[in-house]
Amino acid sequence: GADAKDFDDAVYCDSIVSSNGENLFNLYVAIADVAHYVTNNTALNDTAFSRSTSIYFPKQVIPMLPERLSNDLCSLRPHYDRLVMCVEMQIDQAGNVKSYKVYNAMINSHARLTYAQVDVWLNDLSLVPSELTASITNLYLVYQALINERKNRGAIDFEFEEPSFQFNSLGMVEKIIPFSRLEAHKLIEECMLVANITVADFIIKNNHAGLFRVHNKPTPEKFNNFKNYLLSLNLNLDVAYDDLQAKDYANFLKENISHKDYLTIQQAMLRSLQLAVYSDDHELGHFGLAYSHYLHFTSPIRRYPDLITHKICKAILIAASYNFEHKLEVLAEHTSLKERMAEDLERKITLFYKCQYAKQYVGTNFKGIITAITRFGIFVYLSDLMVDGLLHITELGEDEFVFDEKRTILISTKDNNKFYSNGQLVRVKIIGVDMAQLFIDLSLDN
């Protein structure tokens, strides 16, 4: 990003021909060597463990590590020698890793590029500076191969509009606009994913314990609730729970991308999924990404589990075993908890800024889409403002409404043809903003 200072990853790609004549991509993913500076039994490591993650707010970052490290010594700034851990992968045209090496290295970054800049180049490779043409072209080609492998693997890929806040000189929210997830973002994401899965394989094949990222399949109850919701839309996810795989969800989204209720279908599917957590058991795999094993390696500046992974790799490289400071079960539970706490803080601060922004529109009417139905009312997304509000059941007029749990609708007790359901468009008015409870209250615009 244009404002980023903690550059924890660098990528480079060229093409090679294998000994059997196969054309391969040679992808390097170099990650800042934070473990060189943050060693065991130090106050620095203890603090990093305690925090476990950086916290990202719209206007501020609370870093896991001191900025002298995160923004300087560990940051892969251009034209400076920097220590890294490197994963070098030979990838075929189908996106499969054929061989790899993991090693310590020193790099000197030749260019600090931004997502917006590279995205322009990907749309017109003739604009790429001549000294970068080969690398950018190969990165784009290996990205295409990895994307195809992702689709064949059946990983779930949600497409939600994320808010981006613009502030005025007084620090007040001036505008909320959609964050643009560019092709360049996806390119880097795929490079990081393949590096993570490769390092997981490296640790497992060396018979070493590790801190893995696991994501279990939905519970039977959540899966059945999701299927019942789809039935209320006259849609059928024709798969039994025991046979459920990520590709069933991925294919369903692809088949229904043009459905008028696609936004709420995605949200309902997301709610059916369990939370991803850290675990010492790699065999649990990652349901959403459709990986048999997975971990975090690519962000040791901002995530403690990635730092642990680096330390494990360093030990393996010298034919040693890493001496964990804490039991793996404790590490997994602690880092998972800290992640949830950080996400909750980020969510609340985001809600605060949304409510602050919405206050200026009290009394204004908007079109909205119903995204969730509860016994006490309806949650409505106002796309013009990129905020959600609550239309309380007492604001639905003179009719009395009851919650039909099976169909997930609020239905009138007087008229069965009068009901509110997910995906329905409604006209509403913002009638109040509760900054203490972080709620935006709505009424029907009659």
PDB file of N, CA and C in Angstrom, residues 75-120:
ATOM      1  N   SER A  75      12.287  -3.974   8.233  1.00  0.00           N
ATOM      2  CA  SER A  75      11.501  -3.614   7.056  1.00  0.00           C
ATOM      3  C   SER A  75      12.374  -3.716   5.806  1.00  0.00           C
ATOM      4  N   LEU A  76      11.870  -4.383   4.772  1.00  0.00           N
ATOM      5  CA  LEU A  76      12.643  -4.616   3.556  1.00  0.00           C
ATOM      6  C   LEU A  76      12.621  -3.371   2.668  1.00  0.00           C
ATOM      7  N   ARG A  77      13.230  -2.326   3.190  1.00  0.00           N
ATOM      8  CA  ARG A  77      13.255  -1.046   2.487  1.00  0.00           C
ATOM      9  C   ARG A  77      14.140  -1.155   1.245  1.00  0.00           C
ATOM     10  N   PRO A  78      13.764  -0.440   0.183  1.00  0.00           N
ATOM     11  CA  PRO A  78      14.549  -0.540  -1.050  1.00  0.00           C
ATOM     12  C   PRO A  78      15.969  -0.008  -0.883  1.00  0.00           C
ATOM     13  N   HIS A  79      16.918  -0.713  -1.530  1.00  0.00           N
ATOM     14  CA  HIS A  79      18.324  -0.297  -1.605  1.00  0.00           C
ATOM     15  C   HIS A  79      19.056  -0.404  -0.265  1.00  0.00           C
ATOM     16  N   TYR A  80      18.514  -1.221   0.654  1.00  0.00           N
ATOM     17  CA  TYR A  80      19.205  -1.522   1.899  1.00  0.00           C
ATOM     18  C   TYR A  80      19.384  -3.035   1.993  1.00  0.00           C
ATOM     19  N   ASP A  81      20.551  -3.467   2.498  1.00  0.00           N
ATOM     20  CA  ASP A  81      20.738  -4.896   2.762  1.00  0.00           C
ATOM     21  C   ASP A  81      19.867  -5.293   3.946  1.00  0.00           C
ATOM     22  N   ARG A  82      19.098  -6.355   3.764  1.00  0.00           N
ATOM     23  CA  ARG A  82      18.211  -6.808   4.829  1.00  0.00           C
ATOM     24  C   ARG A  82      18.240  -8.338   4.931  1.00  0.00           C
ATOM     25  N   LEU A  83      18.224  -8.825   6.178  1.00  0.00           N
ATOM     26  CA  LEU A  83      18.172 -10.262   6.420  1.00  0.00           C
ATOM     27  C   LEU A  83      16.755 -10.774   6.182  1.00  0.00           C
ATOM     28  N   VAL A  84      16.662 -11.932   5.554  1.00  0.00           N
ATOM     29  CA  VAL A  84      15.356 -12.536   5.278  1.00  0.00           C
ATOM     30  C   VAL A  84      15.425 -14.046   5.473  1.00  0.00           C
ATOM     31  N   MET A  85      14.246 -14.646   5.576  1.00  0.00           N
ATOM     32  CA  MET A  85      14.096 -16.075   5.348  1.00  0.00           C
ATOM     33  C   MET A  85      13.424 -16.205   3.994  1.00  0.00           C
ATOM     34  N   CYS A  86      13.998 -17.045   3.135  1.00  0.00           N
ATOM     35  CA  CYS A  86      13.523 -17.135   1.759  1.00  0.00           C
ATOM     36  C   CYS A  86      12.954 -18.515   1.469  1.00  0.00           C
ATOM     37  N   VAL A  87      11.832 -18.523   0.744  1.00  0.00           N
ATOM     38  CA  VAL A  87      11.270 -19.760   0.210  1.00  0.00           C
ATOM     39  C   VAL A  87      11.385 -19.660  -1.303  1.00  0.00           C
ATOM     40  N   GLU A  88      12.143 -20.546  -1.886  1.00  0.00           N
ATOM     41  CA  GLU A  88      12.335 -20.579  -3.336  1.00  0.00           C
ATOM     42  C   GLU A  88      11.597 -21.792  -3.877  1.00  0.00           C
ATOM     43  N   MET A  89      10.610 -21.559  -4.738  1.00  0.00           N
ATOM     44  CA  MET A  89       9.711 -22.628  -5.184  1.00  0.00           C
ATOM     45  C   MET A  89       9.713 -22.766  -6.692  1.00  0.00           C
ATOM     46  N   GLN A  90       9.804 -23.995  -7.144  1.00  0.00           N
ATOM     47  CA  GLN A  90       9.680 -24.284  -8.564  1.00  0.00           C
ATOM     48  C   GLN A  90       8.244 -24.740  -8.810  1.00  0.00           C
ATOM     49  N   ILE A  91       7.521 -23.962  -9.592  1.00  0.00           N
ATOM     50  CA  ILE A  91       6.077 -24.147  -9.759  1.00  0.00           C
ATOM     51  C   ILE A  91       5.777 -24.418 -11.228  1.00  0.00           C
ATOM     52  N   ASP A  92       4.955 -25.451 -11.479  1.00  0.00           N
ATOM     53  CA  ASP A  92       4.651 -25.784 -12.873  1.00  0.00           C
ATOM     54  C   ASP A  92       3.504 -24.932 -13.410  1.00  0.00           C
ATOM     55  N   GLN A  93       3.169 -25.152 -14.674  1.00  0.00           N
ATOM     56  CA  GLN A  93       2.159 -24.337 -15.351  1.00  0.00           C
ATOM     57  C   GLN A  93       0.764 -24.520 -14.761  1.00  0.00           C
ATOM     58  N   ALA A  94       0.576 -25.610 -13.997  1.00  0.00           N
ATOM     59  CA  ALA A  94      -0.722 -25.865 -13.366  1.00  0.00           C
ATOM     60  C   ALA A  94      -0.797 -25.302 -11.951  1.00  0.00           C
ATOM     61  N   GLY A  95       0.290 -24.644 -11.497  1.00  0.00           N
ATOM     62  CA  GLY A  95       0.286 -24.037 -10.169  1.00  0.00           C
ATOM     63  C   GLY A  95       0.709 -24.967  -9.053  1.00  0.00           C
ATOM     64  N   ASN A  96       1.312 -26.120  -9.395  1.00  0.00           N
ATOM     65  CA  ASN A  96       1.765 -27.071  -8.379  1.00  0.00           C
ATOM     66  C   ASN A  96       3.234 -26.840  -8.047  1.00  0.00           C
ATOM     67  N   VAL A  97       3.574 -26.889  -6.755  1.00  0.00           N
ATOM     68  CA  VAL A  97       4.964 -26.754  -6.327  1.00  0.00           C
ATOM     69  C   VAL A  97       5.660 -28.093  -6.564  1.00  0.00           C
ATOM     70  N   LYS A  98       6.644 -28.099  -7.461  1.00  0.00           N
ATOM     71  CA  LYS A  98       7.347 -29.332  -7.813  1.00  0.00           C
ATOM     72  C   LYS A  98       8.533 -29.587  -6.888  1.00  0.00           C
ATOM     73  N   SER A  99       9.195 -28.522  -6.457  1.00  0.00           N
ATOM     74  CA  SER A  99      10.314 -28.632  -5.518  1.00  0.00           C
ATOM     75  C   SER A  99      10.494 -27.281  -4.847  1.00  0.00           C
ATOM     76  N   TYR A 100      11.263 -27.247  -3.768  1.00  0.00           N
ATOM     77  CA  TYR A 100      11.453 -25.980  -3.062  1.00  0.00           C
ATOM     78  C   TYR A 100      12.679 -26.047  -2.164  1.00  0.00           C
ATOM     79  N   LYS A 101      13.119 -24.871  -1.735  1.00  0.00           N
ATOM     80  CA  LYS A 101      14.176 -24.727  -0.744  1.00  0.00           C
ATOM     81  C   LYS A 101      13.771 -23.626   0.236  1.00  0.00           C
ATOM     82  N   VAL A 102      14.103 -23.829   1.500  1.00  0.00           N
ATOM     83  CA  VAL A 102      13.902 -22.812   2.527  1.00  0.00           C
ATOM     84  C   VAL A 102      15.278 -22.490   3.101  1.00  0.00           C
ATOM     85  N   TYR A 103      15.640 -21.199   3.170  1.00  0.00           N
ATOM     86  CA  TYR A 103      16.980 -20.873   3.647  1.00  0.00           C
ATOM     87  C   TYR A 103      17.054 -19.438   4.169  1.00  0.00           C
ATOM     88  N   ASN A 104      18.115 -19.166   4.941  1.00  0.00           N
ATOM     89  CA  ASN A 104      18.431 -17.806   5.383  1.00  0.00           C
ATOM     90  C   ASN A 104      19.126 -17.077   4.241  1.00  0.00           C
ATOM     91  N   ALA A 105      18.884 -15.756   4.144  1.00  0.00           N
ATOM     92  CA  ALA A 105      19.520 -15.004   3.066  1.00  0.00           C
ATOM     93  C   ALA A 105      19.610 -13.532   3.433  1.00  0.00           C
ATOM     94  N   MET A 106      20.337 -12.803   2.597  1.00  0.00           N
ATOM     95  CA  MET A 106      20.333 -11.344   2.664  1.00  0.00           C
ATOM     96  C   MET A 106      19.906 -10.839   1.293  1.00  0.00           C
ATOM     97  N   ILE A 107      19.003  -9.871   1.267  1.00  0.00           N
ATOM     98  CA  ILE A 107      18.572  -9.308  -0.009  1.00  0.00           C
ATOM     99  C   ILE A 107      18.764  -7.794  -0.012  1.00  0.00           C
ATOM    100  N   ASN A 108      18.728  -7.237  -1.192  1.00  0.00           N
ATOM    101  CA  ASN A 108      18.693  -5.795  -1.370  1.00  0.00           C
ATOM    102  C   ASN A 108      17.568  -5.521  -2.364  1.00  0.00           C
ATOM    103  N   SER A 109      16.469  -5.001  -1.855  1.00  0.00           N
ATOM    104  CA  SER A 109      15.286  -4.780  -2.691  1.00  0.00           C
ATOM    105  C   SER A 109      15.580  -3.733  -3.756  1.00  0.00           C
ATOM    106  N   HIS A 110      15.259  -4.068  -4.996  1.00  0.00           N
ATOM    107  CA  HIS A 110      15.541  -3.165  -6.119  1.00  0.00           C
ATOM    108  C   HIS A 110      14.435  -2.152  -6.349  1.00  0.00           C
ATOM    109  N   ALA A 111      13.248  -2.400  -5.826  1.00  0.00           N
ATOM    110  CA  ALA A 111      12.145  -1.466  -6.072  1.00  0.00           C
ATOM    111  C   ALA A 111      11.066  -1.617  -5.017  1.00  0.00           C
ATOM    112  N   ARG A 112      10.555  -0.496  -4.560  1.00  0.00           N
ATOM    113  CA  ARG A 112       9.406  -0.484  -3.656  1.00  0.00           C
ATOM    114  C   ARG A 112       8.193  -0.126  -4.512  1.00  0.00           C
ATOM    115  N   LEU A 113       7.369  -1.114  -4.784  1.00  0.00           N
ATOM    116  CA  LEU A 113       6.223  -0.921  -5.668  1.00  0.00           C
ATOM    117  C   LEU A 113       4.930  -0.885  -4.853  1.00  0.00           C
ATOM    118  N   THR A 114       3.908  -0.208  -5.382  1.00  0.00           N
ATOM    119  CA  THR A 114       2.611  -0.163  -4.720  1.00  0.00           C
ATOM    120  C   THR A 114       1.601  -0.989  -5.503  1.00  0.00           C
ATOM    121  N   TYR A 115       0.536  -1.394  -4.825  1.00  0.00           N
ATOM    122  CA  TYR A 115      -0.510  -2.180  -5.480  1.00  0.00           C
ATOM    123  C   TYR A 115      -1.113  -1.428  -6.664  1.00  0.00           C
ATOM    124  N   ALA A 116      -1.421  -0.144  -6.448  1.00  0.00           N
ATOM    125  CA  ALA A 116      -2.048   0.641  -7.515  1.00  0.00           C
ATOM    126  C   ALA A 116      -1.130   0.746  -8.732  1.00  0.00           C
ATOM    127  N   GLN A 117       0.155   0.951  -8.474  1.00  0.00           N
ATOM    128  CA  GLN A 117       1.137   1.072  -9.547  1.00  0.00           C
ATOM    129  C   GLN A 117       1.237  -0.210 -10.355  1.00  0.00           C
ATOM    130  N   VAL A 118       1.380  -1.338  -9.659  1.00  0.00           N
ATOM    131  CA  VAL A 118       1.533  -2.624 -10.343  1.00  0.00           C
ATOM    132  C   VAL A 118       0.244  -3.018 -11.050  1.00  0.00           C
ATOM    133  N   ASP A 119      -0.898  -2.645 -10.471  1.00  0.00           N
ATOM    134  CA  ASP A 119      -2.166  -3.001 -11.112  1.00  0.00           C
ATOM    135  C   ASP A 119      -2.283  -2.352 -12.489  1.00  0.00           C
ATOM    136  N   VAL A 120      -1.813  -1.126 -12.612  1.00  0.00           N
ATOM    137  CA  VAL A 120      -1.792  -0.454 -13.918  1.00  0.00           C
ATOM    138  C   VAL A 120      -0.916  -1.237 -14.889  1.00  0.00           C
TER     139      VAL A 120
END
